[in-house]
C-alpha cells in the first residue's frame, strides 16, 4: 500500500504558486487577492476558512475574510457579494458552505461573478467544465485529479466508482473522470443513497472515490484488492487522546481498507489540504485572467 500524501503534494504545488506570485510582484503588479465570506460560527467552517487565509499569507496572496453573523439576511449577504464583485482589487471570492437554512444557497452562488467564482460552483463554471471549456474547477475535484496526476495513477479505461452525487464533489469528479483527458478516460459509475447492492458495485472499482458523508462507511469487504481509494470524507469524532477533544476520520475505514488498497488517501492529510491548494491555484488563474480573458 502506498499512502497518497496530500500534504506533501500540496506544499509542492504551493511552492510552485508562490514562485509565480514572486514574479508578479517583481513586475510591480499586485499579488492575487482572495476574499472569503463566512456566515455563522460553525467550528469546522471556521477552521477551513482560517486555513485558507493562512495559506494565502504563506504564498504571498492578499486575503480578506468577511465574517457575517448566523442570522444575517440574504439581502445583506447579496450586498456583500455585490460589493466584492465590483471591487477591482479582489480577484476571487468564495462563500463558505454550508449556509444557514434561511439563505438560498443557489441564489448566493449565482450572484457571484463567474470570473471571480474560484470555487467553481457557479452554473456557468459547472457548465463550462462539463463540456470541457476552460473553467474554474471546484477545489475538491481538482485536488483529486491533481493527486492522481502527480502519483502517475493510470485512469484510462479503468473502472471508477464514485460514492456520492453532491454538486460540490460527487457530480463534478464523475464528469472529470470520464472526460477525454489524462487523468480521465475512466468508465464511471456514480452510486448514491438509492443505489441497490452498493457493495457489488464498489467491489469492481479500480478507482474508488468516496464522498458520501458517512463516517467510515467503506469497509474492506467493499473494496477490490489493489484498488486506488480516495477518501473525501472528514468527520470529527470525540477522542480523549487529542488535546482538541476530537480526532478526524473519513468516509473510509482506513485501518482495514488500507491493507487492501494499492494507493489510499489518509484523513487528515489527504484530500483536505489539496482542496485549499486548488483554491489558491484558481485564485492565481483569476489574477492572471487565464480562464476569462
Ligand atoms: N464554498 N465551501 C466552499 N468551498 C469549499 O471548497 C468548501 N470546502 C468543503 C466545505 N465547504 C466549502 C472546503 O473548503 C470542505 N472543505 C475543506 C477544506 C479544508 C480542509 C477540509 C475540508 C482541511 O484543511 N482539512 C485538513 C484538516 C483540517 C482540520 O484540522 O480540521 C486535512 O488534513 O484534511
PDB file of C-alpha atoms and ligand atoms in Angstrom:
ATOM      1  CA  UNK A   1       0.000   0.000   0.000  1.00  0.00           C
ATOM      2  CA  UNK A   2       1.205   3.464  -0.883  1.00  0.00           C
ATOM      3  CA  UNK A   3      -0.048   6.470   1.015  1.00  0.00           C
ATOM      4  CA  UNK A   4      -1.131   9.415  -1.136  1.00  0.00           C
ATOM      5  CA  UNK A   5       0.364  12.308   0.787  1.00  0.00           C
ATOM      6  CA  UNK A   6      -1.859  15.312   0.133  1.00  0.00           C
ATOM      7  CA  UNK A   7       0.126  17.444   2.494  1.00  0.00           C
ATOM      8  CA  UNK A   8       3.380  16.848   0.644  1.00  0.00           C
ATOM      9  CA  UNK A   9       1.855  17.375  -2.813  1.00  0.00           C
ATOM     10  CA  UNK A  10       0.105  20.471  -1.508  1.00  0.00           C
ATOM     11  CA  UNK A  11       3.272  22.077  -0.283  1.00  0.00           C
ATOM     12  CA  UNK A  12       4.957  21.279  -3.586  1.00  0.00           C
ATOM     13  CA  UNK A  13       2.170  22.986  -5.568  1.00  0.00           C
ATOM     14  CA  UNK A  14       2.049  25.918  -3.141  1.00  0.00           C
ATOM     15  CA  UNK A  15       5.780  26.359  -3.699  1.00  0.00           C
ATOM     16  CA  UNK A  16       5.160  26.496  -7.469  1.00  0.00           C
ATOM     17  CA  UNK A  17       2.387  29.055  -6.992  1.00  0.00           C
ATOM     18  CA  UNK A  18       4.497  31.212  -4.689  1.00  0.00           C
ATOM     19  CA  UNK A  19       7.213  31.416  -7.361  1.00  0.00           C
ATOM     20  CA  UNK A  20       4.632  32.794  -9.785  1.00  0.00           C
ATOM     21  CA  UNK A  21       3.447  35.290  -7.185  1.00  0.00           C
ATOM     22  CA  UNK A  22       7.024  36.412  -6.708  1.00  0.00           C
ATOM     23  CA  UNK A  23       7.310  37.086 -10.436  1.00  0.00           C
ATOM     24  CA  UNK A  24       4.079  39.089 -10.446  1.00  0.00           C
ATOM     25  CA  UNK A  25       5.230  41.220  -7.525  1.00  0.00           C
ATOM     26  CA  UNK A  26       8.694  41.726  -9.048  1.00  0.00           C
ATOM     27  CA  UNK A  27       6.971  43.254 -12.040  1.00  0.00           C
ATOM     28  CA  UNK A  28       5.365  45.624  -9.572  1.00  0.00           C
ATOM     29  CA  UNK A  29       1.947  44.220 -10.101  1.00  0.00           C
ATOM     30  CA  UNK A  30      -0.416  43.400  -7.301  1.00  0.00           C
ATOM     31  CA  UNK A  31      -0.490  39.851  -5.919  1.00  0.00           C
ATOM     32  CA  UNK A  32      -3.619  37.663  -6.225  1.00  0.00           C
ATOM     33  CA  UNK A  33      -6.341  38.544  -3.726  1.00  0.00           C
ATOM     34  CA  UNK A  34      -8.890  36.072  -2.352  1.00  0.00           C
ATOM     35  CA  UNK A  35     -11.969  37.104  -0.370  1.00  0.00           C
ATOM     36  CA  UNK A  36     -13.732  34.530   1.816  1.00  0.00           C
ATOM     37  CA  UNK A  37     -17.170  35.011   3.302  1.00  0.00           C
ATOM     38  CA  UNK A  38     -18.071  33.020   6.408  1.00  0.00           C
ATOM     39  CA  UNK A  39     -21.615  33.113   7.753  1.00  0.00           C
ATOM     40  CA  UNK A  40     -22.159  31.998  11.346  1.00  0.00           C
ATOM     41  CA  UNK A  41     -19.745  30.258  13.683  1.00  0.00           C
ATOM     42  CA  UNK A  42     -19.604  26.579  12.708  1.00  0.00           C
ATOM     43  CA  UNK A  43     -16.219  25.495  14.132  1.00  0.00           C
ATOM     44  CA  UNK A  44     -15.253  23.258  11.178  1.00  0.00           C
ATOM     45  CA  UNK A  45     -16.059  26.016   8.665  1.00  0.00           C
ATOM     46  CA  UNK A  46     -14.073  28.473  10.766  1.00  0.00           C
ATOM     47  CA  UNK A  47     -11.072  26.144  10.707  1.00  0.00           C
ATOM     48  CA  UNK A  48     -11.254  25.759   6.927  1.00  0.00           C
ATOM     49  CA  UNK A  49     -11.622  29.491   6.287  1.00  0.00           C
ATOM     50  CA  UNK A  50      -8.769  30.278   8.673  1.00  0.00           C
ATOM     51  CA  UNK A  51      -6.621  27.640   6.966  1.00  0.00           C
ATOM     52  CA  UNK A  52      -7.405  29.279   3.621  1.00  0.00           C
ATOM     53  CA  UNK A  53      -6.370  32.727   4.874  1.00  0.00           C
ATOM     54  CA  UNK A  54      -3.197  31.289   6.388  1.00  0.00           C
ATOM     55  CA  UNK A  55      -2.342  29.511   3.129  1.00  0.00           C
ATOM     56  CA  UNK A  56      -2.858  32.788   1.223  1.00  0.00           C
ATOM     57  CA  UNK A  57      -0.476  34.596   3.513  1.00  0.00           C
ATOM     58  CA  UNK A  58       2.182  31.888   3.248  1.00  0.00           C
ATOM     59  CA  UNK A  59       2.379  32.101  -0.546  1.00  0.00           C
ATOM     60  CA  UNK A  60       2.142  35.861  -0.791  1.00  0.00           C
ATOM     61  CA  UNK A  61      -1.537  36.334  -1.683  1.00  0.00           C
ATOM     62  CA  UNK A  62      -3.680  39.062  -0.232  1.00  0.00           C
ATOM     63  CA  UNK A  63      -6.747  37.787   1.572  1.00  0.00           C
ATOM     64  CA  UNK A  64      -9.832  39.339   3.140  1.00  0.00           C
ATOM     65  CA  UNK A  65     -12.202  37.500   5.425  1.00  0.00           C
ATOM     66  CA  UNK A  66     -15.774  38.710   5.761  1.00  0.00           C
ATOM     67  CA  UNK A  67     -17.412  37.272   8.861  1.00  0.00           C
ATOM     68  CA  UNK A  68     -21.168  37.687   8.980  1.00  0.00           C
ATOM     69  CA  UNK A  69     -23.435  36.629  11.859  1.00  0.00           C
ATOM     70  CA  UNK A  70     -25.520  33.452  11.502  1.00  0.00           C
ATOM     71  CA  UNK A  71     -28.737  35.465  11.370  1.00  0.00           C
ATOM     72  CA  UNK A  72     -27.561  37.803   8.588  1.00  0.00           C
ATOM     73  CA  UNK A  73     -30.276  38.417   5.999  1.00  0.00           C
ATOM     74  CA  UNK A  74     -29.945  37.030   2.494  1.00  0.00           C
ATOM     75  CA  UNK A  75     -30.177  40.613   1.249  1.00  0.00           C
ATOM     76  CA  UNK A  76     -27.168  41.681   3.273  1.00  0.00           C
ATOM     77  CA  UNK A  77     -25.125  38.695   2.101  1.00  0.00           C
ATOM     78  CA  UNK A  78     -26.032  39.516  -1.519  1.00  0.00           C
ATOM     79  CA  UNK A  79     -24.919  43.111  -0.945  1.00  0.00           C
ATOM     80  CA  UNK A  80     -21.564  41.925   0.398  1.00  0.00           C
ATOM     81  CA  UNK A  81     -21.058  39.764  -2.694  1.00  0.00           C
ATOM     82  CA  UNK A  82     -22.092  42.626  -4.946  1.00  0.00           C
ATOM     83  CA  UNK A  83     -19.522  44.859  -3.290  1.00  0.00           C
ATOM     84  CA  UNK A  84     -16.782  42.248  -3.807  1.00  0.00           C
ATOM     85  CA  UNK A  85     -17.894  41.561  -7.405  1.00  0.00           C
ATOM     86  CA  UNK A  86     -17.279  45.236  -8.156  1.00  0.00           C
ATOM     87  CA  UNK A  87     -14.033  45.625  -6.242  1.00  0.00           C
ATOM     88  CA  UNK A  88     -11.214  45.503  -8.796  1.00  0.00           C
ATOM     89  CA  UNK A  89      -8.696  44.772  -6.056  1.00  0.00           C
ATOM     90  CA  UNK A  90     -10.260  41.352  -5.391  1.00  0.00           C
ATOM     91  CA  UNK A  91      -9.615  38.544  -7.899  1.00  0.00           C
ATOM     92  CA  UNK A  92     -11.594  35.684  -6.378  1.00  0.00           C
ATOM     93  CA  UNK A  93     -14.356  35.154  -3.831  1.00  0.00           C
ATOM     94  CA  UNK A  94     -15.757  32.153  -2.010  1.00  0.00           C
ATOM     95  CA  UNK A  95     -18.755  31.818   0.264  1.00  0.00           C
ATOM     96  CA  UNK A  96     -18.006  29.005   2.681  1.00  0.00           C
ATOM     97  CA  UNK A  97     -20.705  26.318   2.701  1.00  0.00           C
ATOM     98  CA  UNK A  98     -22.963  25.175   4.279  1.00  0.00           C
ATOM     99  CA  UNK A  99     -25.076  28.311   4.731  1.00  0.00           C
ATOM    100  CA  UNK A 100     -27.847  28.684   7.336  1.00  0.00           C
ATOM    101  CA  UNK A 101     -31.251  27.321   6.276  1.00  0.00           C
ATOM    102  CA  UNK A 102     -32.867  30.736   5.782  1.00  0.00           C
ATOM    103  CA  UNK A 103     -30.453  31.521   2.962  1.00  0.00           C
ATOM    104  CA  UNK A 104     -30.954  30.157  -0.566  1.00  0.00           C
ATOM    105  CA  UNK A 105     -27.567  28.668  -1.400  1.00  0.00           C
ATOM    106  CA  UNK A 106     -28.113  28.698  -5.155  1.00  0.00           C
ATOM    107  CA  UNK A 107     -29.221  32.305  -5.183  1.00  0.00           C
ATOM    108  CA  UNK A 108     -25.960  33.169  -3.425  1.00  0.00           C
ATOM    109  CA  UNK A 109     -23.786  31.082  -5.738  1.00  0.00           C
ATOM    110  CA  UNK A 110     -25.456  32.549  -8.820  1.00  0.00           C
ATOM    111  CA  UNK A 111     -24.819  36.073  -7.554  1.00  0.00           C
ATOM    112  CA  UNK A 112     -21.044  35.592  -7.707  1.00  0.00           C
ATOM    113  CA  UNK A 113     -19.424  36.854 -10.896  1.00  0.00           C
ATOM    114  CA  UNK A 114     -18.314  33.733 -12.828  1.00  0.00           C
ATOM    115  CA  UNK A 115     -14.946  35.455 -13.409  1.00  0.00           C
ATOM    116  CA  UNK A 116     -14.390  35.599  -9.631  1.00  0.00           C
ATOM    117  CA  UNK A 117     -16.001  32.268  -8.776  1.00  0.00           C
ATOM    118  CA  UNK A 118     -12.784  30.484  -7.760  1.00  0.00           C
ATOM    119  CA  UNK A 119     -14.832  27.753  -6.053  1.00  0.00           C
ATOM    120  CA  UNK A 120     -16.178  26.841  -9.489  1.00  0.00           C
ATOM    121  CA  UNK A 121     -19.701  26.450  -8.097  1.00  0.00           C
ATOM    122  CA  UNK A 122     -21.485  28.915 -10.414  1.00  0.00           C
ATOM    123  CA  UNK A 123     -23.609  27.172 -13.092  1.00  0.00           C
ATOM    124  CA  UNK A 124     -21.548  28.910 -15.781  1.00  0.00           C
ATOM    125  CA  UNK A 125     -18.358  27.317 -14.482  1.00  0.00           C
ATOM    126  CA  UNK A 126     -20.042  23.960 -13.858  1.00  0.00           C
ATOM    127  CA  UNK A 127     -21.465  24.005 -17.387  1.00  0.00           C
ATOM    128  CA  UNK A 128     -18.187  25.023 -18.977  1.00  0.00           C
ATOM    129  CA  UNK A 129     -16.322  22.348 -17.030  1.00  0.00           C
ATOM    130  CA  UNK A 130     -18.886  19.737 -18.093  1.00  0.00           C
ATOM    131  CA  UNK A 131     -18.343  20.334 -21.800  1.00  0.00           C
ATOM    132  CA  UNK A 132     -14.593  20.741 -21.445  1.00  0.00           C
ATOM    133  CA  UNK A 133     -14.311  24.508 -21.897  1.00  0.00           C
ATOM    134  CA  UNK A 134     -11.825  26.479 -19.767  1.00  0.00           C
ATOM    135  CA  UNK A 135     -13.437  26.925 -16.339  1.00  0.00           C
ATOM    136  CA  UNK A 136     -12.686  27.126 -12.669  1.00  0.00           C
ATOM    137  CA  UNK A 137     -12.853  23.538 -11.484  1.00  0.00           C
ATOM    138  CA  UNK A 138     -14.122  23.233  -7.955  1.00  0.00           C
ATOM    139  CA  UNK A 139     -11.470  22.722  -5.363  1.00  0.00           C
ATOM    140  CA  UNK A 140     -12.013  19.174  -4.120  1.00  0.00           C
ATOM    141  CA  UNK A 141     -12.409  17.540  -7.576  1.00  0.00           C
ATOM    142  CA  UNK A 142      -9.417  19.494  -8.831  1.00  0.00           C
ATOM    143  CA  UNK A 143      -7.410  18.332  -5.810  1.00  0.00           C
ATOM    144  CA  UNK A 144      -8.288  14.695  -6.514  1.00  0.00           C
ATOM    145  CA  UNK A 145      -7.320  14.970 -10.199  1.00  0.00           C
ATOM    146  CA  UNK A 146      -4.018  16.589  -9.245  1.00  0.00           C
ATOM    147  CA  UNK A 147      -3.219  13.796  -6.755  1.00  0.00           C
ATOM    148  CA  UNK A 148      -3.930  11.123  -9.396  1.00  0.00           C
ATOM    149  CA  UNK A 149      -1.723  13.031 -11.838  1.00  0.00           C
ATOM    150  CA  UNK A 150       1.211  13.537  -9.507  1.00  0.00           C
ATOM    151  CA  UNK A 151       1.168   9.915  -8.337  1.00  0.00           C
ATOM    152  CA  UNK A 152       1.008   8.829 -12.009  1.00  0.00           C
ATOM    153  CA  UNK A 153      -2.018   6.644 -11.364  1.00  0.00           C
ATOM    154  CA  UNK A 154      -3.400   5.146 -14.574  1.00  0.00           C
ATOM    155  CA  UNK A 155      -7.067   6.069 -15.011  1.00  0.00           C
ATOM    156  CA  UNK A 156      -7.555   5.370 -18.726  1.00  0.00           C
ATOM    157  CA  UNK A 157     -10.001   2.530 -19.318  1.00  0.00           C
ATOM    158  CA  UNK A 158     -10.320   1.853 -15.577  1.00  0.00           C
ATOM    159  CA  UNK A 159     -13.489   1.257 -13.645  1.00  0.00           C
ATOM    160  CA  UNK A 160     -14.021   4.305 -11.474  1.00  0.00           C
ATOM    161  CA  UNK A 161     -16.791   4.214  -8.878  1.00  0.00           C
ATOM    162  CA  UNK A 162     -17.833   7.456  -7.203  1.00  0.00           C
ATOM    163  CA  UNK A 163     -19.857   7.258  -3.981  1.00  0.00           C
ATOM    164  CA  UNK A 164     -21.957  10.411  -3.669  1.00  0.00           C
ATOM    165  CA  UNK A 165     -23.562  12.767  -6.173  1.00  0.00           C
ATOM    166  CA  UNK A 166     -23.184  16.154  -4.493  1.00  0.00           C
ATOM    167  CA  UNK A 167     -22.777  19.261  -6.609  1.00  0.00           C
ATOM    168  CA  UNK A 168     -19.509  20.032  -4.843  1.00  0.00           C
ATOM    169  CA  UNK A 169     -17.708  16.702  -5.190  1.00  0.00           C
ATOM    170  CA  UNK A 170     -19.501  13.597  -6.488  1.00  0.00           C
ATOM    171  CA  UNK A 171     -21.024  15.010  -9.660  1.00  0.00           C
ATOM    172  CA  UNK A 172     -18.062  17.110 -10.858  1.00  0.00           C
ATOM    173  CA  UNK A 173     -15.457  14.414 -10.133  1.00  0.00           C
ATOM    174  CA  UNK A 174     -17.575  11.872 -12.027  1.00  0.00           C
ATOM    175  CA  UNK A 175     -17.623  14.217 -15.028  1.00  0.00           C
ATOM    176  CA  UNK A 176     -13.871  14.852 -14.875  1.00  0.00           C
ATOM    177  CA  UNK A 177     -13.032  11.156 -14.562  1.00  0.00           C
ATOM    178  CA  UNK A 178     -14.966  10.405 -17.727  1.00  0.00           C
ATOM    179  CA  UNK A 179     -13.606  13.307 -19.782  1.00  0.00           C
ATOM    180  CA  UNK A 180     -11.314  12.502 -22.675  1.00  0.00           C
ATOM    181  CA  UNK A 181      -8.223  13.682 -20.785  1.00  0.00           C
ATOM    182  CA  UNK A 182      -5.473  12.382 -18.524  1.00  0.00           C
ATOM    183  CA  UNK A 183      -6.320  11.788 -15.711  1.00  0.00           C
ATOM    184  CA  UNK A 184      -9.730  10.821 -17.053  1.00  0.00           C
ATOM    185  CA  UNK A 185     -10.962   8.353 -19.661  1.00  0.00           C
ATOM    186  CA  UNK A 186     -12.346   6.117 -16.913  1.00  0.00           C
ATOM    187  CA  UNK A 187     -15.614   4.217 -17.088  1.00  0.00           C
ATOM    188  CA  UNK A 188     -17.528   5.919 -14.313  1.00  0.00           C
ATOM    189  CA  UNK A 189     -20.346   4.657 -12.096  1.00  0.00           C
ATOM    190  CA  UNK A 190     -21.944   7.009  -9.588  1.00  0.00           C
ATOM    191  CA  UNK A 191     -23.611   5.468  -6.508  1.00  0.00           C
ATOM    192  CA  UNK A 192     -25.905   7.340  -4.122  1.00  0.00           C
ATOM    193  CA  UNK A 193     -28.406   6.846  -1.323  1.00  0.00           C
ATOM    194  CA  UNK A 194     -30.884   4.995  -3.577  1.00  0.00           C
ATOM    195  CA  UNK A 195     -28.326   2.659  -5.174  1.00  0.00           C
ATOM    196  CA  UNK A 196     -29.046  -1.027  -4.717  1.00  0.00           C
ATOM    197  CA  UNK A 197     -26.287  -3.544  -3.996  1.00  0.00           C
ATOM    198  CA  UNK A 198     -23.671  -0.872  -3.438  1.00  0.00           C
ATOM    199  CA  UNK A 199     -21.113  -3.397  -2.234  1.00  0.00           C
ATOM    200  CA  UNK A 200     -21.203  -5.343  -5.522  1.00  0.00           C
ATOM    201  CA  UNK A 201     -20.532  -2.145  -7.434  1.00  0.00           C
ATOM    202  CA  UNK A 202     -17.723  -0.802  -5.248  1.00  0.00           C
ATOM    203  CA  UNK A 203     -16.018  -4.226  -5.249  1.00  0.00           C
ATOM    204  CA  UNK A 204     -15.487  -3.834  -9.026  1.00  0.00           C
ATOM    205  CA  UNK A 205     -13.821  -0.432  -8.741  1.00  0.00           C
ATOM    206  CA  UNK A 206     -10.226   0.000  -9.813  1.00  0.00           C
ATOM    207  CA  UNK A 207     -10.518   3.551  -8.500  1.00  0.00           C
ATOM    208  CA  UNK A 208     -12.958   4.257  -5.676  1.00  0.00           C
ATOM    209  CA  UNK A 209     -13.734   7.886  -4.851  1.00  0.00           C
ATOM    210  CA  UNK A 210     -15.743   8.232  -1.660  1.00  0.00           C
ATOM    211  CA  UNK A 211     -17.667  11.426  -0.957  1.00  0.00           C
ATOM    212  CA  UNK A 212     -20.765  10.100   0.726  1.00  0.00           C
ATOM    213  CA  UNK A 213     -20.543  11.989   4.013  1.00  0.00           C
ATOM    214  CA  UNK A 214     -20.922   8.902   6.228  1.00  0.00           C
ATOM    215  CA  UNK A 215     -18.274   8.179   8.797  1.00  0.00           C
ATOM    216  CA  UNK A 216     -16.187   5.058   7.985  1.00  0.00           C
ATOM    217  CA  UNK A 217     -18.827   3.836   5.528  1.00  0.00           C
ATOM    218  CA  UNK A 218     -16.460   1.911   3.259  1.00  0.00           C
ATOM    219  CA  UNK A 219     -15.181  -1.325   4.787  1.00  0.00           C
ATOM    220  CA  UNK A 220     -12.578  -3.772   3.446  1.00  0.00           C
ATOM    221  CA  UNK A 221     -15.189  -6.194   2.092  1.00  0.00           C
ATOM    222  CA  UNK A 222     -16.438  -3.446  -0.258  1.00  0.00           C
ATOM    223  CA  UNK A 223     -13.047  -2.905  -1.873  1.00  0.00           C
ATOM    224  CA  UNK A 224     -11.231  -4.820  -4.601  1.00  0.00           C
ATOM    225  CA  UNK A 225      -7.676  -5.966  -3.925  1.00  0.00           C
ATOM    226  CA  UNK A 226      -5.194  -3.281  -5.110  1.00  0.00           C
ATOM    227  CA  UNK A 227      -7.863  -0.625  -5.703  1.00  0.00           C
ATOM    228  CA  UNK A 228      -6.959   3.070  -5.533  1.00  0.00           C
ATOM    229  CA  UNK A 229      -9.052   4.624  -2.751  1.00  0.00           C
ATOM    230  CA  UNK A 230      -9.673   8.374  -2.476  1.00  0.00           C
ATOM    231  CA  UNK A 231     -11.407   9.427   0.751  1.00  0.00           C
ATOM    232  CA  UNK A 232     -13.076  12.830   0.618  1.00  0.00           C
ATOM    233  CA  UNK A 233     -14.979  12.479   3.919  1.00  0.00           C
ATOM    234  CA  UNK A 234     -13.990  14.374   7.017  1.00  0.00           C
ATOM    235  CA  UNK A 235     -15.729  13.871  10.375  1.00  0.00           C
ATOM    236  CA  UNK A 236     -14.886  14.969  13.876  1.00  0.00           C
ATOM    237  CA  UNK A 237     -15.224  12.238  16.495  1.00  0.00           C
ATOM    238  CA  UNK A 238     -14.647  12.638  20.243  1.00  0.00           C
ATOM    239  CA  UNK A 239     -11.215  11.479  21.365  1.00  0.00           C
ATOM    240  CA  UNK A 240      -9.614  11.652  24.809  1.00  0.00           C
ATOM    241  CA  UNK A 241      -6.174  11.211  23.253  1.00  0.00           C
ATOM    242  CA  UNK A 242      -6.326  14.570  21.488  1.00  0.00           C
ATOM    243  CA  UNK A 243      -5.854  17.935  23.114  1.00  0.00           C
ATOM    244  CA  UNK A 244      -8.653  19.364  20.966  1.00  0.00           C
ATOM    245  CA  UNK A 245     -11.012  16.655  22.285  1.00  0.00           C
ATOM    246  CA  UNK A 246     -11.676  15.249  18.799  1.00  0.00           C
ATOM    247  CA  UNK A 247      -9.954  13.373  16.020  1.00  0.00           C
ATOM    248  CA  UNK A 248     -10.702  13.296  12.305  1.00  0.00           C
ATOM    249  CA  UNK A 249     -11.885  10.255  10.374  1.00  0.00           C
ATOM    250  CA  UNK A 250     -13.018   9.872   6.781  1.00  0.00           C
ATOM    251  CA  UNK A 251     -15.748   8.024   4.883  1.00  0.00           C
ATOM    252  CA  UNK A 252     -13.414   5.021   4.671  1.00  0.00           C
ATOM    253  CA  UNK A 253     -12.417   2.615   7.454  1.00  0.00           C
ATOM    254  CA  UNK A 254      -8.763   3.360   6.929  1.00  0.00           C
ATOM    255  CA  UNK A 255      -7.151   0.629   9.039  1.00  0.00           C
ATOM    256  CA  UNK A 256      -8.755  -2.258   7.201  1.00  0.00           C
ATOM    257  CA  UNK A 257      -9.145  -0.740   3.730  1.00  0.00           C
ATOM    258  CA  UNK A 258      -5.518   0.412   3.590  1.00  0.00           C
ATOM    259  CA  UNK A 259      -4.429  -3.249   3.815  1.00  0.00           C
ATOM    260  CA  UNK A 260      -6.182  -3.988   0.528  1.00  0.00           C
ATOM    261  CA  UNK A 261      -5.612  -0.763  -1.412  1.00  0.00           C
ATOM    262  CA  UNK A 262      -2.686  -0.143  -3.752  1.00  0.00           C
ATOM    263  CA  UNK A 263      -2.942   3.615  -3.041  1.00  0.00           C
ATOM    264  CA  UNK A 264      -5.043   5.397  -0.423  1.00  0.00           C
ATOM    265  CA  UNK A 265      -5.502   8.940   0.875  1.00  0.00           C
ATOM    266  CA  UNK A 266      -5.432   9.450   4.662  1.00  0.00           C
ATOM    267  CA  UNK A 267      -7.721  11.724   6.698  1.00  0.00           C
ATOM    268  CA  UNK A 268      -6.393  14.198   7.682  1.00  0.00           C
ATOM    269  CA  UNK A 269      -3.550  14.940   5.282  1.00  0.00           C
ATOM    270  CA  UNK A 270      -5.101  13.617   2.076  1.00  0.00           C
ATOM    271  CA  UNK A 271      -7.716  15.417   0.025  1.00  0.00           C
ATOM    272  CA  UNK A 272      -8.311  18.241   2.590  1.00  0.00           C
ATOM    273  CA  UNK A 273      -5.056  20.149   2.113  1.00  0.00           C
ATOM    274  CA  UNK A 274      -5.403  19.717  -1.666  1.00  0.00           C
ATOM    275  CA  UNK A 275      -8.792  21.421  -1.527  1.00  0.00           C
ATOM    276  CA  UNK A 276      -7.170  24.550  -0.167  1.00  0.00           C
ATOM    277  CA  UNK A 277      -4.282  24.324  -2.642  1.00  0.00           C
ATOM    278  CA  UNK A 278      -6.731  24.044  -5.542  1.00  0.00           C
ATOM    279  CA  UNK A 279      -8.418  27.209  -4.378  1.00  0.00           C
ATOM    280  CA  UNK A 280      -5.067  29.015  -4.418  1.00  0.00           C
ATOM    281  CA  UNK A 281      -4.441  27.661  -7.918  1.00  0.00           C
ATOM    282  CA  UNK A 282      -7.796  29.031  -9.113  1.00  0.00           C
ATOM    283  CA  UNK A 283      -7.174  32.396  -7.477  1.00  0.00           C
ATOM    284  CA  UNK A 284      -3.850  32.701  -9.301  1.00  0.00           C
ATOM    285  CA  UNK A 285      -5.710  31.905 -12.539  1.00  0.00           C
ATOM    286  CA  UNK A 286      -8.241  34.609 -11.707  1.00  0.00           C
ATOM    287  CA  UNK A 287      -5.452  37.115 -11.124  1.00  0.00           C
ATOM    288  CA  UNK A 288      -3.854  36.257 -14.483  1.00  0.00           C
ATOM    289  CA  UNK A 289      -7.254  36.204 -16.224  1.00  0.00           C
ATOM    290  CA  UNK A 290      -6.367  32.769 -17.630  1.00  0.00           C
ATOM    291  CA  UNK A 291      -9.924  31.491 -17.914  1.00  0.00           C
ATOM    292  CA  UNK A 292     -11.943  34.565 -18.808  1.00  0.00           C
ATOM    293  CA  UNK A 293      -9.671  36.704 -20.967  1.00  0.00           C
TER     294      UNK A 293
HETATM  295  N1  LIG B   1     -17.516  27.391  -0.568  1.00  0.00           N
HETATM  296  N2  LIG B   1     -17.406  25.660   0.948  1.00  0.00           N
HETATM  297  C1  LIG B   1     -16.890  26.286  -0.124  1.00  0.00           C
HETATM  298  N3  LIG B   1     -15.785  25.870  -0.777  1.00  0.00           N
HETATM  299  C2  LIG B   1     -15.132  24.756  -0.351  1.00  0.00           C
HETATM  300  O1  LIG B   1     -14.084  24.293  -1.032  1.00  0.00           O
HETATM  301  C3  LIG B   1     -15.604  24.093   0.790  1.00  0.00           C
HETATM  302  N4  LIG B   1     -14.955  23.015   1.342  1.00  0.00           N
HETATM  303  C4  LIG B   1     -15.753  21.946   1.961  1.00  0.00           C
HETATM  304  C5  LIG B   1     -16.740  22.598   2.939  1.00  0.00           C
HETATM  305  N5  LIG B   1     -17.297  23.845   2.438  1.00  0.00           N
HETATM  306  C6  LIG B   1     -16.769  24.551   1.416  1.00  0.00           C
HETATM  307  C7  LIG B   1     -13.751  23.101   1.979  1.00  0.00           C
HETATM  308  O2  LIG B   1     -13.016  24.060   1.903  1.00  0.00           O
HETATM  309  C8  LIG B   1     -14.685  21.114   2.654  1.00  0.00           C
HETATM  310  N6  LIG B   1     -13.509  21.959   2.679  1.00  0.00           N
HETATM  311  C9  LIG B   1     -12.301  21.650   3.364  1.00  0.00           C
HETATM  312  C10 LIG B   1     -11.202  22.493   3.361  1.00  0.00           C
HETATM  313  C11 LIG B   1     -10.045  22.189   4.058  1.00  0.00           C
HETATM  314  C12 LIG B   1      -9.942  21.038   4.761  1.00  0.00           C
HETATM  315  C13 LIG B   1     -11.027  20.166   4.780  1.00  0.00           C
HETATM  316  C14 LIG B   1     -12.202  20.467   4.085  1.00  0.00           C
HETATM  317  C15 LIG B   1      -8.698  20.744   5.524  1.00  0.00           C
HETATM  318  O3  LIG B   1      -7.861  21.603   5.701  1.00  0.00           O
HETATM  319  N7  LIG B   1      -8.543  19.524   6.032  1.00  0.00           N
HETATM  320  C16 LIG B   1      -7.388  19.126   6.819  1.00  0.00           C
HETATM  321  C17 LIG B   1      -7.740  19.052   8.291  1.00  0.00           C
HETATM  322  C18 LIG B   1      -8.258  20.316   8.864  1.00  0.00           C
HETATM  323  C19 LIG B   1      -8.735  20.190  10.297  1.00  0.00           C
HETATM  324  O4  LIG B   1      -7.868  20.117  11.183  1.00  0.00           O
HETATM  325  O5  LIG B   1      -9.962  20.123  10.542  1.00  0.00           O
HETATM  326  C20 LIG B   1      -6.953  17.742   6.339  1.00  0.00           C
HETATM  327  O6  LIG B   1      -5.791  17.404   6.519  1.00  0.00           O
HETATM  328  O7  LIG B   1      -7.805  17.000   5.805  1.00  0.00           O
END
